[in-house]
Structure formats: structure tokens, C-alpha cells
XYZ file of C-alpha atoms in Angstrom:
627
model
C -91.044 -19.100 17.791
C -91.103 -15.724 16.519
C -88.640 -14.753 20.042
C -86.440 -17.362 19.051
C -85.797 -16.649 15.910
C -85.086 -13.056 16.807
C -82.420 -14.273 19.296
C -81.100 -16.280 16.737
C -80.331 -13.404 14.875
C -79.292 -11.582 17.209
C -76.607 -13.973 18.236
C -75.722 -14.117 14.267
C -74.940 -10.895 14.202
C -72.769 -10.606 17.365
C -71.310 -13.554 15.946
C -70.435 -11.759 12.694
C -69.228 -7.999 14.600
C -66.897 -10.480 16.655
C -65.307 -12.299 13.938
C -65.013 -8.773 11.596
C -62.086 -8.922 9.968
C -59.202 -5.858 10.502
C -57.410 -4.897 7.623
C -53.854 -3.462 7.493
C -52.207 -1.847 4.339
C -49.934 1.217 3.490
C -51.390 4.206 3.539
C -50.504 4.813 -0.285
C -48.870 2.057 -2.666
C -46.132 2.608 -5.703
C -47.402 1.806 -8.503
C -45.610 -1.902 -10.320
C -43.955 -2.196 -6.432
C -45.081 -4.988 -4.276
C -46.275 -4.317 -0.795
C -47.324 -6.489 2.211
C -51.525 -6.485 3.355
C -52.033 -8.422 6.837
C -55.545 -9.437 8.021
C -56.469 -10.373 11.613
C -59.600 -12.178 13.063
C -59.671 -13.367 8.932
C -61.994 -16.773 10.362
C -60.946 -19.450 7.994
C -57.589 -18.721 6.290
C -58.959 -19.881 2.726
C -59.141 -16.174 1.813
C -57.713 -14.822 -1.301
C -56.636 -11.244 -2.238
C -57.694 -9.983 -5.839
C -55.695 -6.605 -7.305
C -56.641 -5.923 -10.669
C -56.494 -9.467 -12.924
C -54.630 -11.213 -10.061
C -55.597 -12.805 -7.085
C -52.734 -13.716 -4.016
C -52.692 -16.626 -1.398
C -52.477 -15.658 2.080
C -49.893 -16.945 4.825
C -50.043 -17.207 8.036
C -47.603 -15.394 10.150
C -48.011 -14.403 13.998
C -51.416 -15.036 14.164
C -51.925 -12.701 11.530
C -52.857 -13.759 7.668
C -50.407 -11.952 5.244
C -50.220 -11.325 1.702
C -47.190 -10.645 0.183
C -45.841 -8.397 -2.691
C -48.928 -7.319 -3.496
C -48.822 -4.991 -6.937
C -51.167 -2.475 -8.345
C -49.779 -2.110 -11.738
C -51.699 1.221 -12.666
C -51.176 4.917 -11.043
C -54.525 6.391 -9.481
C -57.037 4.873 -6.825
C -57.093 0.726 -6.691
C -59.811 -1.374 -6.038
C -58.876 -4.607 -3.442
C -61.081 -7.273 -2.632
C -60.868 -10.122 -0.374
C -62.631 -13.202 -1.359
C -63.424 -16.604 0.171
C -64.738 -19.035 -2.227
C -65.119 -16.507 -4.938
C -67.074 -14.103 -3.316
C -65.968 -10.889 -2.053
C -65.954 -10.991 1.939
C -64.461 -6.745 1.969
C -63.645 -4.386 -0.500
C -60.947 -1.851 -0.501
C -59.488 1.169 -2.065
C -56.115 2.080 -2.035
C -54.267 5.531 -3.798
C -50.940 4.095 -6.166
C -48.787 6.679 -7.126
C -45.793 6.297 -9.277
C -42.063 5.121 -7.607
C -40.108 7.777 -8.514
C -42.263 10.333 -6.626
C -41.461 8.279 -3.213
C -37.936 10.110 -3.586
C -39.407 13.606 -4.059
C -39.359 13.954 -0.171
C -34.870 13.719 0.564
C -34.312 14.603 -2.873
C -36.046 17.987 -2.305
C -34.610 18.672 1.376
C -30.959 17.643 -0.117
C -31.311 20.013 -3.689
C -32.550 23.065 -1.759
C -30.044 22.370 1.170
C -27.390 22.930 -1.542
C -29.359 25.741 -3.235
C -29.833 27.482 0.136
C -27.381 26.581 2.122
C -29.831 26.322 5.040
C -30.967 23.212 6.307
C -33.936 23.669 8.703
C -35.990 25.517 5.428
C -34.625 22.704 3.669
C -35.621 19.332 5.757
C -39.305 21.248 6.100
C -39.446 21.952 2.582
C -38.837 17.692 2.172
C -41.883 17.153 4.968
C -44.228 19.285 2.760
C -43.466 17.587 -0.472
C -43.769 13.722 1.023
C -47.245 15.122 2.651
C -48.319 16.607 -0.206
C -47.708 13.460 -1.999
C -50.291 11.806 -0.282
C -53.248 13.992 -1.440
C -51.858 12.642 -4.811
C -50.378 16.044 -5.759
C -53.745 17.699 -5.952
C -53.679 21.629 -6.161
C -55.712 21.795 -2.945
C -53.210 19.480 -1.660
C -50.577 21.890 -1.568
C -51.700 23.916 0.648
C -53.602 21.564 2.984
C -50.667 19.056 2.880
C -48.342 21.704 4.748
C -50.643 22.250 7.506
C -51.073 18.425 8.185
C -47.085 18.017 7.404
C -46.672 20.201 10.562
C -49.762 18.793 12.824
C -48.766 15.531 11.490
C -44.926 14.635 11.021
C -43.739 17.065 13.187
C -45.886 17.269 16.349
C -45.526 13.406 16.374
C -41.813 13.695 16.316
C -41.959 15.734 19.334
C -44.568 13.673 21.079
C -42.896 10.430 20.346
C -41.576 9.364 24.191
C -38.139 8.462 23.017
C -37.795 11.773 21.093
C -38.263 13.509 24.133
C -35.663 11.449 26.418
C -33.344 12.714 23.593
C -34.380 15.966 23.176
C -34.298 16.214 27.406
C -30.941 14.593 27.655
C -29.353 16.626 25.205
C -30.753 20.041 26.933
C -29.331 18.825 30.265
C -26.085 18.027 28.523
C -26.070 21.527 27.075
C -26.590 22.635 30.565
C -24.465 21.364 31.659
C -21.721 23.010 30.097
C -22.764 26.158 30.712
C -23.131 25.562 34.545
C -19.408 24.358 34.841
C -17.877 26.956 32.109
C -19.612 29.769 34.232
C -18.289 28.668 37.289
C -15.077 28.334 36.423
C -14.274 24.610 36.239
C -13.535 24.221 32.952
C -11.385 27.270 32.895
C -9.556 25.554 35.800
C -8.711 22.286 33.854
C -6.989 24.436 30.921
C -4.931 26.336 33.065
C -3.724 23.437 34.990
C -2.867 21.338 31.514
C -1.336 24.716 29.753
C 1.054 25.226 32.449
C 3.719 22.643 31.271
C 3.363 24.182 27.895
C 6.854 25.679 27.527
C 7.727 24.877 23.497
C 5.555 24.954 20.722
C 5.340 21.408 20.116
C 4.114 20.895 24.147
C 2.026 24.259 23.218
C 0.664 22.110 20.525
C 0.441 19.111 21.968
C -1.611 21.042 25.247
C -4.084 22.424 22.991
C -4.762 18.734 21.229
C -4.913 17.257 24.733
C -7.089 19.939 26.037
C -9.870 19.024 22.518
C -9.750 15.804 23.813
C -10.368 16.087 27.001
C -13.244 18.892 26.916
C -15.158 15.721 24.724
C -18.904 16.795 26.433
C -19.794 19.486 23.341
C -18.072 20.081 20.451
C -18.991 23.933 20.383
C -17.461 24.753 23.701
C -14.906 22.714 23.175
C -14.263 25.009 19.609
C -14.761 28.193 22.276
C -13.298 27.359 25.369
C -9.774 25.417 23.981
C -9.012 28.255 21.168
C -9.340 31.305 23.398
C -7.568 29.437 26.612
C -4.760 28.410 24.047
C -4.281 31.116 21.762
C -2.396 33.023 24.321
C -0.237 30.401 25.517
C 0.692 29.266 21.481
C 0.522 32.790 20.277
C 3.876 33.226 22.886
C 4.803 30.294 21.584
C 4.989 31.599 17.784
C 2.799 28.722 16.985
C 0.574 30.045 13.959
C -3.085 30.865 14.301
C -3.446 28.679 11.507
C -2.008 25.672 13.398
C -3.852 26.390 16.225
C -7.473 26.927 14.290
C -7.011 23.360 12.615
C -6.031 21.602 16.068
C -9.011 23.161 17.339
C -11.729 22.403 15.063
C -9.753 18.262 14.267
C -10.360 17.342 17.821
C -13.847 19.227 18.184
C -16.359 17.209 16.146
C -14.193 13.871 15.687
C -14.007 13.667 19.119
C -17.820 14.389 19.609
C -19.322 11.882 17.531
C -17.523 9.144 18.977
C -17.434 10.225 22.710
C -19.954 7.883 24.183
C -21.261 10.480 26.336
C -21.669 14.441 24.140
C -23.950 16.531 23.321
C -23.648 14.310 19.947
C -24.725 11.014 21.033
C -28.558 12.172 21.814
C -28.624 13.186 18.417
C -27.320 10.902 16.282
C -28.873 7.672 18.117
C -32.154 9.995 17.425
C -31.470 9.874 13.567
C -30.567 6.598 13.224
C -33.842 5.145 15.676
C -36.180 6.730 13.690
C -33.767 5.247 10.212
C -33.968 1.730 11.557
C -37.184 1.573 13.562
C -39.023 -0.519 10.584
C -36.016 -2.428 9.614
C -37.042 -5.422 12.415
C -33.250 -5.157 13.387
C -32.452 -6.994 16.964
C -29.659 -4.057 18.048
C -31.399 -1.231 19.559
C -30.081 2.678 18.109
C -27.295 2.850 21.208
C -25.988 -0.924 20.408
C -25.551 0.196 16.305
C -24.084 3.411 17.202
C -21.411 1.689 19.796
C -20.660 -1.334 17.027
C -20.465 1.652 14.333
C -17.468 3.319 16.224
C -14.828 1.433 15.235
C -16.015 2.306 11.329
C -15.510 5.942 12.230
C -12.264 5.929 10.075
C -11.910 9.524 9.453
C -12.612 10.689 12.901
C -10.577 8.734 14.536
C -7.477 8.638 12.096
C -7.609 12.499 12.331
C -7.234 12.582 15.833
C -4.281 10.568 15.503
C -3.110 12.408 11.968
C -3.141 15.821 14.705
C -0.983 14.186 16.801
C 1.537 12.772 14.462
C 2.078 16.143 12.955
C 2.546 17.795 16.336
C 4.552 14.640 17.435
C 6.996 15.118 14.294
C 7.212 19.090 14.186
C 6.409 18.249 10.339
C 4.616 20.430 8.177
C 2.993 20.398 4.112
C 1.285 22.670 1.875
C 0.166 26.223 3.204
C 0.214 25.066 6.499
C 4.108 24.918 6.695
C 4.416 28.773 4.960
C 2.292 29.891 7.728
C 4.185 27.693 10.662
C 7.307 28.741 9.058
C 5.959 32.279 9.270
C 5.005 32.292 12.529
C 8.453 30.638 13.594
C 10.841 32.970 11.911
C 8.550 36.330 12.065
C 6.692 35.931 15.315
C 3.944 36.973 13.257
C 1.290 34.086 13.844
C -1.254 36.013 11.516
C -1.257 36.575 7.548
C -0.035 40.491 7.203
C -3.687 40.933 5.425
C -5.296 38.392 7.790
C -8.830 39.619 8.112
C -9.583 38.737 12.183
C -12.495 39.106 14.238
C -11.909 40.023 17.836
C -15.720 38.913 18.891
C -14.673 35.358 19.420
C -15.086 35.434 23.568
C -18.659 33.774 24.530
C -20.179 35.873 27.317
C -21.922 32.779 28.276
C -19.170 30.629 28.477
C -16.718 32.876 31.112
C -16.580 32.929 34.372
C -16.941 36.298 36.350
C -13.767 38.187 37.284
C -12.203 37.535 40.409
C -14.151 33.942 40.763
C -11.889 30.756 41.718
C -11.096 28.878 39.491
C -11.702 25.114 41.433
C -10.582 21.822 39.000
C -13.470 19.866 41.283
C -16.458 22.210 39.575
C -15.625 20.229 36.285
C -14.354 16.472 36.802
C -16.937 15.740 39.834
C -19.904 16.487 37.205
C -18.189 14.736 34.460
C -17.875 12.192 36.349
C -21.286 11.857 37.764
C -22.054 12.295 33.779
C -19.984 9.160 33.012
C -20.343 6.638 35.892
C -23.911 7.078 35.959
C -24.457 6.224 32.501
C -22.683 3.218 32.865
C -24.692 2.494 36.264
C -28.007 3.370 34.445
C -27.260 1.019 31.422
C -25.859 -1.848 34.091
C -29.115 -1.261 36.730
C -31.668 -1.242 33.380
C -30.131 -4.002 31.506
C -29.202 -6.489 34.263
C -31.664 -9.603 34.508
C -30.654 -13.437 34.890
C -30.490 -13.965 30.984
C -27.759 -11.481 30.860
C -24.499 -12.531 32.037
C -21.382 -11.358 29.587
C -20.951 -6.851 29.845
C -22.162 -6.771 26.253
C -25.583 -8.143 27.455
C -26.205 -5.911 29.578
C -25.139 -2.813 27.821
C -27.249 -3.968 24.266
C -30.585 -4.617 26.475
C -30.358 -1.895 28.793
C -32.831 0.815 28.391
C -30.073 4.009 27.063
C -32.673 6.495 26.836
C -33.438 6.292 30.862
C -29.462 5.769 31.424
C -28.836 8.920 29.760
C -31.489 11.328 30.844
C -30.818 9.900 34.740
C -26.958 10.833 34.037
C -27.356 14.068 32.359
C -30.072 15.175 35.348
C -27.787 14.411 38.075
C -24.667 15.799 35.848
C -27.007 18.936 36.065
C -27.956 19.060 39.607
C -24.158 17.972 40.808
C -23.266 21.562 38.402
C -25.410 23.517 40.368
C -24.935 22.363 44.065
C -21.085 23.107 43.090
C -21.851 26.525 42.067
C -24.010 27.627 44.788
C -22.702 25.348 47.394
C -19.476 27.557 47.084
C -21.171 30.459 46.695
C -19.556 31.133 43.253
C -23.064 31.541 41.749
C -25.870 32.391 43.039
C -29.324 30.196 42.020
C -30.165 32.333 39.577
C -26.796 32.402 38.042
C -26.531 29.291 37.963
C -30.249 28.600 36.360
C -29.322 31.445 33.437
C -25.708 29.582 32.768
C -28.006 26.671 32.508
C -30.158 28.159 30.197
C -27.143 29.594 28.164
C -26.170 26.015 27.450
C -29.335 24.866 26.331
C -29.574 27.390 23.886
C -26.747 26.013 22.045
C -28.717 23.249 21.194
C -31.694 25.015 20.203
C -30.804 24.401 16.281
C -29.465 21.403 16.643
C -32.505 19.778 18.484
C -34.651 21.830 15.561
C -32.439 19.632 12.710
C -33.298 16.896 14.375
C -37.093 17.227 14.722
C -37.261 17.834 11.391
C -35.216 15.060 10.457
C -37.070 12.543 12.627
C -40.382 13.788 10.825
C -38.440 13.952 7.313
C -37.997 9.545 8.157
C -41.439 9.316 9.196
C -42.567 10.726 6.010
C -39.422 8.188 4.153
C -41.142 5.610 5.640
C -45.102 6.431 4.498
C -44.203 7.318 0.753
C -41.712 3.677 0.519
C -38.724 5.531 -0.398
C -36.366 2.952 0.453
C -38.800 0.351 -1.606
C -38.485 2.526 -4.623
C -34.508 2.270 -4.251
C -34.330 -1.127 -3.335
C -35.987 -1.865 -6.354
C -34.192 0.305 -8.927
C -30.842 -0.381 -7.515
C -30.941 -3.390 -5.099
C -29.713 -5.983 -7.965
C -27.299 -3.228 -9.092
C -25.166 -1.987 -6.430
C -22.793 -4.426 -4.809
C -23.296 -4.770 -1.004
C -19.646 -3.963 -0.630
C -19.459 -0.460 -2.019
C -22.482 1.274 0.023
C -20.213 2.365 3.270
C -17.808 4.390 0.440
C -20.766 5.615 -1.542
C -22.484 6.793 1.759
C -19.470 8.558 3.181
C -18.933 10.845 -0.141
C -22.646 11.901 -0.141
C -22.804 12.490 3.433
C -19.528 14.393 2.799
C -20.552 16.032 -0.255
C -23.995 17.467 1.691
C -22.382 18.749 4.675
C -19.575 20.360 2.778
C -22.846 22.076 0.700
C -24.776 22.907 3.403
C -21.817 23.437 6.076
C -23.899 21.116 8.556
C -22.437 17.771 9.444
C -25.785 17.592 11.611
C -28.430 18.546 8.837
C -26.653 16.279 6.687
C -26.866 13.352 8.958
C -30.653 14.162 9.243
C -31.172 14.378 5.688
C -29.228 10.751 4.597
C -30.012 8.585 7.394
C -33.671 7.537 6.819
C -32.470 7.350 2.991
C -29.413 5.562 3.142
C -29.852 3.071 6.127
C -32.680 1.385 5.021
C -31.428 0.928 1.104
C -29.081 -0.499 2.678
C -30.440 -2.928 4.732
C -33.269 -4.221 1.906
C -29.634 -4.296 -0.901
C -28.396 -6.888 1.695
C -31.744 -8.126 2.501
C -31.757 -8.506 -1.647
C -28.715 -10.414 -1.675
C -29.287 -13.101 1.276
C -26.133 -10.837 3.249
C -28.176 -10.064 6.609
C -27.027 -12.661 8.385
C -24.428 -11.651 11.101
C -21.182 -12.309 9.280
C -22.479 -9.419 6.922
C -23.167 -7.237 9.697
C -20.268 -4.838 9.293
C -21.534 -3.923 6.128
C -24.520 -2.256 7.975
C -22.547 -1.032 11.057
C -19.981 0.722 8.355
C -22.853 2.189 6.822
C -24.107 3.709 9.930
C -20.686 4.881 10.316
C -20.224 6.188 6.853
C -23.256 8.848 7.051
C -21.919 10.386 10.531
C -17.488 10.105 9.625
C -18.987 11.422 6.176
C -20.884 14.412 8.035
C -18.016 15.120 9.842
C -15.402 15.185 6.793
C -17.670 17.166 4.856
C -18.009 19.597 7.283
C -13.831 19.902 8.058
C -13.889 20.777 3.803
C -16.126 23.349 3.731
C -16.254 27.110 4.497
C -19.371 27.473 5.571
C -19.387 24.853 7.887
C -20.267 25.929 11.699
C -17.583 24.396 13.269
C -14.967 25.640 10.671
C -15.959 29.373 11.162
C -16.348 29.025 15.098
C -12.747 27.642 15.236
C -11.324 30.127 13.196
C -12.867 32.828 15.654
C -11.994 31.369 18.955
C -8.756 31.013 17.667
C -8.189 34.524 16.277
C -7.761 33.087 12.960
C -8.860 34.609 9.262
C -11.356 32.010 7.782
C -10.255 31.489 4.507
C -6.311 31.103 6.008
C -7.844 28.293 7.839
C -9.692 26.944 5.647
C -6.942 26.619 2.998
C -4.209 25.140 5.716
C -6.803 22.791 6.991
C -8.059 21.268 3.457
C -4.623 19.128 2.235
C -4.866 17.571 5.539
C -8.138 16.819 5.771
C -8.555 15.426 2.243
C -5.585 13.147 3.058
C -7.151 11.701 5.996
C -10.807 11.474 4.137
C -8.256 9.657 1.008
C -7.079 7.536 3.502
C -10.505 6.698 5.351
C -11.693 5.747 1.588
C -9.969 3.685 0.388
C -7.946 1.882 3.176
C -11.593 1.608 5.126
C -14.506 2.284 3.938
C -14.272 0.761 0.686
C -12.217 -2.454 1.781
C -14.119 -2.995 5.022
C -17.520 -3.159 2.974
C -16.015 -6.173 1.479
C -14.751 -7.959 4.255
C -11.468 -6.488 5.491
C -11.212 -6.586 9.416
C -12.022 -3.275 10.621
C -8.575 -3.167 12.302
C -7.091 -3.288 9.143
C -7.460 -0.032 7.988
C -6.078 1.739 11.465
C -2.914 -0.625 11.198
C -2.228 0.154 7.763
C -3.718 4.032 7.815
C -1.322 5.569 10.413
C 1.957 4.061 8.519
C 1.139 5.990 5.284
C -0.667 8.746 7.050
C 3.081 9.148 8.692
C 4.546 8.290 5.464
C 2.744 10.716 3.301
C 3.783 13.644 6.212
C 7.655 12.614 6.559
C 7.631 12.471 2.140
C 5.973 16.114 1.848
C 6.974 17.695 5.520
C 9.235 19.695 5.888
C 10.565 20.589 9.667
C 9.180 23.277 10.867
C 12.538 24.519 12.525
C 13.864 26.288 14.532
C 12.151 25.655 17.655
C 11.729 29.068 20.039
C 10.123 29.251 23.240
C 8.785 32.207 25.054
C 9.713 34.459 22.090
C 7.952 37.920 21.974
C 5.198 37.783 19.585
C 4.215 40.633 17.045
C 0.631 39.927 15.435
């Protein structure tokens, strides 16, 4: 008797171990804010939740038992009980903190990314303050809390596997263009295109096709297309100012919507991490493809470029200095402060080298087609029949890092297959690329860590519910475009600020439509113009501002004084950014076909340049130039 009652017991408590229930809740809650508790192996499912004076039904979702909006309605450590037939089956304790502290975390990278004008110190700074929240703010916290932000947020943003992919694809990429501007092959390509430049609007019209063209990296394309061309336009008695804002209007537009740049790695990085707890079906590389055609600024600069070359029309300082330039043959300011350090060591080839067209397309190329292959090879299956299957359930993190390997190796076996580098050379031009991205890919760590810690402290809960029943679905794509714009003209970082706001603003905006029963797909573009907003936004920003990376590298490469280009460049770019407002981002958001905007845009953009142009006559070519 007495064995069998011990093997009774025993099997009672196996029983009991098997059937113990697993518990999963935020790691802190907002105090007043309702919050979601699952339970698995929960037995029966007559169990009840108790916080404070109230007590929540469960429901039963995926095999899991759920309880929903779950509120502790004081600040400080909760107790939470689950209870079947009024007894309590577990206990819990859970730290609340108030909402407004959940915003600490971006609010804190963005102020002292204005303060400082430096982003990584910034973005860190945000890490600390979310980690620090979670000790509850204690003073021992403080220190502690930026320790375990490091080991913590930012380790696991460089451990995560997709983080890597992106962090190895855009390294290759980098590479990339350092192999083929050392060997000569992009050199090649702008000599072959400048040599029908014979007038300054074809000089003009070179140096925009050449920013187009050289899409890969928007930093060499700043280098490589103002030194090539500043030559061939400064013969041309275009002005250093016209050539400076060419130069930097077809650099970054043209990177952040090139499929394939040193770009895309990064900003499908910000906006996986942004999106990752949203439950969304399209995968980071399907929203950034469906957010192109939102890119109104970009892309209606690019044209805006063109129309101004196309009609020899010029406004505002830029026409002084063009008509300058024209009558003068002086294509600086007479107290035009220039710096003469503006030629990249790492981006020219050696003297004497030749210069072979085949040492640049072949690895673009290989780039190109084998993304395409990748994304067809990893997203083909039976299910998949229409192009747009395949591409939005391929795997784009393999596709990419294949293509950007092979782009890589094709570089090299160029190089030292024609015995223009040696292997050695051609590893150190390698390297020279990848540290371009160095502080880039450090932006981005920290802004993949800054979303982790968005997502632990419930920032976007805190917004949704202080301003999801007051902002109107419609206006969030306009709203998000002037703050990415007003933090990158701050901080002169379209990157950092694309870091910064997109774990902030993409999921307010997806719980505002959530909110308002809009996240079904014919409310899509709301979402997709959002996306949009925070990188067009970036990239405006940054055109404004004198600080701005790309602003000061253009003015260099094109031997041009930075406040000269600065001043010429703003009354276009705030036209386009006018334009981009209110003709698309704000009348898209509520409902406008996204073709719309370019139809309408480009008539008043031209309108607006034949009212305050003025011709930028006459036209010389081949004039002797004194700068």
C-alpha cells in the first residue's frame, strides 16, 4: 500500500511539472496603459487574471490563452494573480512606470542630436536612458543600466542574423567601389560620357547623367562626378555653384531609391527592426519597394535638375553666380573660400593605369542581375506565379549578400586578372571602401538597438494612446517628412535621422490606423507614404542644411565655397520639398493616387522656374576660364 501510494504521488507531481503553466508579459508596464499577458499549457481555460480591484477573462488565441488590455493603474511594482475558481493558481510581479517616461528614450537621442550635432553620442545617449528606465530610474541604475544598454541592446543588434546580412552586404557594396574606382573603371565611364560635352548645357546635362548613373554609393558618386566634371564645366564657364548643386541633387536622391546602393542595406535595416512587432505580412524589402513611388522629393528633384539644365533657366543666387560665371569666366565668388583637398586618395587610380569601361559595368552588372536571380531562385515555389510573388517572398537578405559577394570577387579578378592591381592592391582598395561605411553601419547599430529599446519601454503605446484619437490618419506622411527633415537639417545626417524616427514614427503610425479600423489594404498607402516620408524627409533635410555630409563633400569635390553652395542650393530645394508637401505627401495621405502628385508636380515645378528664371545667356563653349 504504502509503495502505491508513493507512486501515486509521484505520478501527481509529474502530472503537475507537465501541465505548469508559462507565463508571458512585458518586461515593464505603463502605468493606466493596457497591455496583453498570454499563458500556455493554462489546463482548463476557466482562468481569470486579477490586477489590483479587477479581474480579466481570458481568450483563446493560437493555442495560447490571452488577456487583453490589461491595466495597472498605479506607478511602482504590481502584484498579478491568476485564479481558477477563486483561488490563486500563480502570482506575479510586474514594475509600472509612468507613460510619458516610455518617450524619454528618442526624445533624448533627437534633443541632444540637435544640441550636439552628433548623432552616434546621441542615439547611445537614447539606449542608456530607455535601459536605465527599466531599473525604474534608480541611482544605481544609472550606472549599471549603461553597461547592460551596451551588453544588451547593442551586442544583440550585432548578433541578430539579419543585422549581419546587412551589415555584410553593405561592406561588400562599399568594396566594391573602391575595387572598381582604383582600377580605373569608373574613371573610364566619365571620360567616355564627358566627351560629347561641348556646351554648358551638355556640360550640365553630362554631369547630371554621370550622378545618375554612378547610383551604387552616394559618397563616391559626390567624389568621383565633381572632380571628373569640374574640369570639363569649369571650361565650360559653368559655375562651381551649378555644378556643386547638380552634384549633391543626384547623389542621395538617387541613392535611396536605387534598388541596389550602399543605401538599401541600411534603410531596409531601420525599418525591419521599426516594423518587426507590427505583425505586418510585407517583409522590410517589399515596404521599401511599395514606398518608392512616395519618395516625392527625391524623385521630383532629379527631374527639377534636369528641367533647369533642360531650359538654361536660372532663380535666386543661383542665376548671379551662372550669370557670373557666363559673362566673367570666373566660376568662383572673388572671396570664395575653396579647399583644394577634395581628391580621395582612395578613390584614384594609379598614373599611367588603363582606363578599361569593362572594370565597371561587368561588376555592376553581376551586382544587378544577381540580385534579381537571388530574389527569383529564393522566392520561386508553386504558390508563386505573378513577378510580384516572387520578389515579396523571396529571401532579400541572401539575394543581396550573394550579389554584393560576387560583385566583389568579379572587382577583383578584373583588377588582377589584367594585372592593373596586384592582390594586395586590390584587397586595400577593398578595404578603402569599406571604411566609408564604417559610420554609417555604426548609426545603424545604434539605431537598431535604439528600436529594440522603443519596443521594451511601449513607446509607440504611450503615443498611440495620447494621440491615436487625435491625429487624422491622413496627415502622418506630411507630419513625418518635416520632422525627419527638421532632424537631419539639425544634425546634418539624413542617416542618423532615419535611425532616430523610424522605430518612433512607423509604429504610431500603424496602431493610429490600427485605432481607426484603416489597416485594411485600401489604407495601405498611408503606411507605405509614411515609410517614405521618414527617408524623402532625411534626404530634404539634409539638401537644407550646412552641416550636412553630403552638402560639404559636394561642395569640395566640386571646388566650391560651402556657404555659396549652400545659399544657391536652398530656393531650389525648398521649392521641390514645397512641392513634395503639399502636392504629395499631404494629399496622398488622404487618398490621392500617388501618380497624382508627379503629373501635377513637374507642370508647376516648370512653371514656378519659367515665372522666376531668367536665361542664363549667352551660351559660350570652350571659353578660357579665369578662377
Amino acid at each position: 500500500m504504502n509503495l502505491y501510494k508513493c507512486l501515486c504521488i509521484t505520478l501527481f507531481f509529474l502530472s503537475s511539472a507537465s501541465q505548469a503553466i508559462e507565463i508571458e508579459h512585458p518586461e515593464i508596464a505603463l502605468t493606466g496603459i493596457g497591455f496583453d499577458i498570454s499563458v500556455t499549457d493554462f489546463g482548463e481555460s476557466d482562468l481569470m487574471l486579477k490586477s489590483g480591484d479587477r479581474r480579466y477573462p481570458g481568450e483563446v488565441v493560437d493555442d495560447k490563452l490571452v488577456f487583453k488590455d490589461v491595466i495597472i493603474p498605479e506607478s511602482g511594482t504590481a502584484s498579478l494573480a491568476l485564479e481558477r475558481n477563486g483561488q490563486t493558481v500563480e502570482q506575479m510581479e510586474m514594475r509600472s512606470v509612468p507613460g510619458w517616461t516610455s518617450i524619454l528614450p528618442p526624445l533624448v537621442a533627437i534633443a541632444l542630436a540637435l544640441i550636439s550635432r552628433s548623432v552616434i553620442p546621441a542615439l547611445f545617449a537614447g539606449v542608456w536612458v530607455g535601459a536605465w528606465s527599466l531599473t525604474g530610474f534608480s541611482l544605481q541604475g544609472l550606472f549599471t543600466s549603461m553597461l547592460g544598454s551596451f551588453q544588451r541592446f547593442v551586442a544583440q543588434a550585432v548578433a541578430d542574423p539579419d543585422h549581419v546580412t546587412i551589415m555584410l552586404f553593405t561592406f561588400m557594396i562599399g568594396g566594391m567601389v573602391g575595387v572598381v574606382s582604383r582600377n580605373g573603371g569608373v574613371h573610364a565611364l566619365v571620360a567616355k560620357i564627358v566627351l560629347w560635352a561641348k556646351s554648358p548645357r551638355r556640360g550640365q546635362f553630362t554631369t547630371w547623367l554621370l550622378g545618375t548613373v554612378i547610383f551604387f554609393d552616394d559618397y563616391a558618386n559626390t567624389l568621383i562626378v565633381g572632380n571628373t566634371a569640374r574640369p570639363v564645366t569649369d571650361s565650360l564657364r559653368v559655375s562651381r555653384e551649378k555644378l556643386a548643386y547638380i552634384v549633391d541633387s543626384t547623389a542621395a536622391p538617387v541613392a535611396t531609391v536605387a534598388v541596389v546602393t550602399t543605401w538599401v542595406g541600411f534603410q531596409i535595416g531601420v525599418i525591419k527592426d521599426s516594423v518587426a512587432s507590427l505583425g505586418l505580412e510585407q517583409t522590410a524589402f517589399e515596404l521599401f519597394l511599395l514606398s518608392i513611388p512616395y519618395n516625392f522629393y527625391p524623385l521630383l528633384a532629379i527631374f527639377f535638375v534636369l528641367a533647369i539644365i533642360w531650359s538654361r533657366l536660372d532663380f535666386g543666387p543661383m542665376y548671379h553666380a551662372e550669370k557670373r560665371a557666363r559673362e566673367t569666366g570666373q566660376v568662383t565668388a572673388p572671396d570664395a573660400q575653396v579647399s583644394d583637398d577634395a581628391n580621395d586618395p582612395a578613390l584614384q587610380p594609379e598614373e599611367g593605369i588603363p582606363l578599361r569601361l569593362i572594370n565597371v559595368l561587368l561588376p555592376v552588372l553581376v551586382l544587378v542581375g544577381s540580385v534579381f536571380v537571388g530574389l527569383i531562385y529564393t522566392g520561386s515555389s508553386p504558390d508563386n506565379e505573378s513577378a510580384w510573388d516572387i520578389i515579396k517572398n523571396a529571401d532579400s537578405y541572401q539575394a543581396l549578400m550573394w550579389a554584393s559577394l560576387l560583385a566583389v570577387v568579379t572587382a577583383m579578378l578584373l583588377s588582377v586578372g589584367q594585372r592593373i592591381l596586384t592582390l594586395n592592391e586590390a584587397i586595400e582598395a577593398w578595404y578603402a571602401g569599406v571604411k566609408f561605411m564604417f559610420f554609417g553601419l555604426i548609426v545603424l547599430v545604434l539605431a537598431w538597438a535604439l528600436s529594440s529599446v522603443a519596443e521594451v519601454v511601449h513607446t509607440a503605446d504611450f503615443l498611440v494612446s495620447v494621440l491615436g484619437d487625435k491625429i487624422d490618419p491622413g496627415l502622418l506622411p506630411m507630419m513625418i517628412f518635416v520632422l525627419a527633415a527638421m532632424v537631419a537639417f539639425a544634425t546634418g545626417s539624413s542617416w542618423g535621422a532615419m535611425g532616430i524616427l523610424s522605430p518612433l514614427v512607423l509604429p504610431l503610425t500603424w496602431a493610429v490606423l490600427g485605432n481607426t479600423d484603416m489597416q485594411g489594404a485600401e489604407h495601405m498607402h498611408i503606411f507605405y507614404s509614411s515609410v517614405a516620408s521618414v527617408l524623402a524627409g532625411a534626404v530634404w533635410g539634409d539638401h537644407c542644411s550646412p552641416i550636412a555630409d553630403t552638402t560639404i563633400l559636394s561642395s569640395l569635390a566640386s571646388g566650391c565655397d560651402l556657404i555659396d553652395h549652400v545659399k544657391t542650393q536652398l530656393p531650389y530645394a525648398l521649392l521641390v520639398g514645397l512641392v513634395g508637401i503639399f502636392l504629395g505627401s499631404l494629399p496622398v495621405g488622404f487618398g490621392l493616387p500617388v501618380w497624382v502628385p508627379y503629373v501635377l508636380g513637374a507642370p508647376i515645378l516648370l512653371g514656378v522656374l519659367f515665372l522666376l528664371g531668367k536665361p542664363t545667356e549667352p551660351e559660350l563653349t570652350g571659353a578660357k576660364v579665369n578662377s
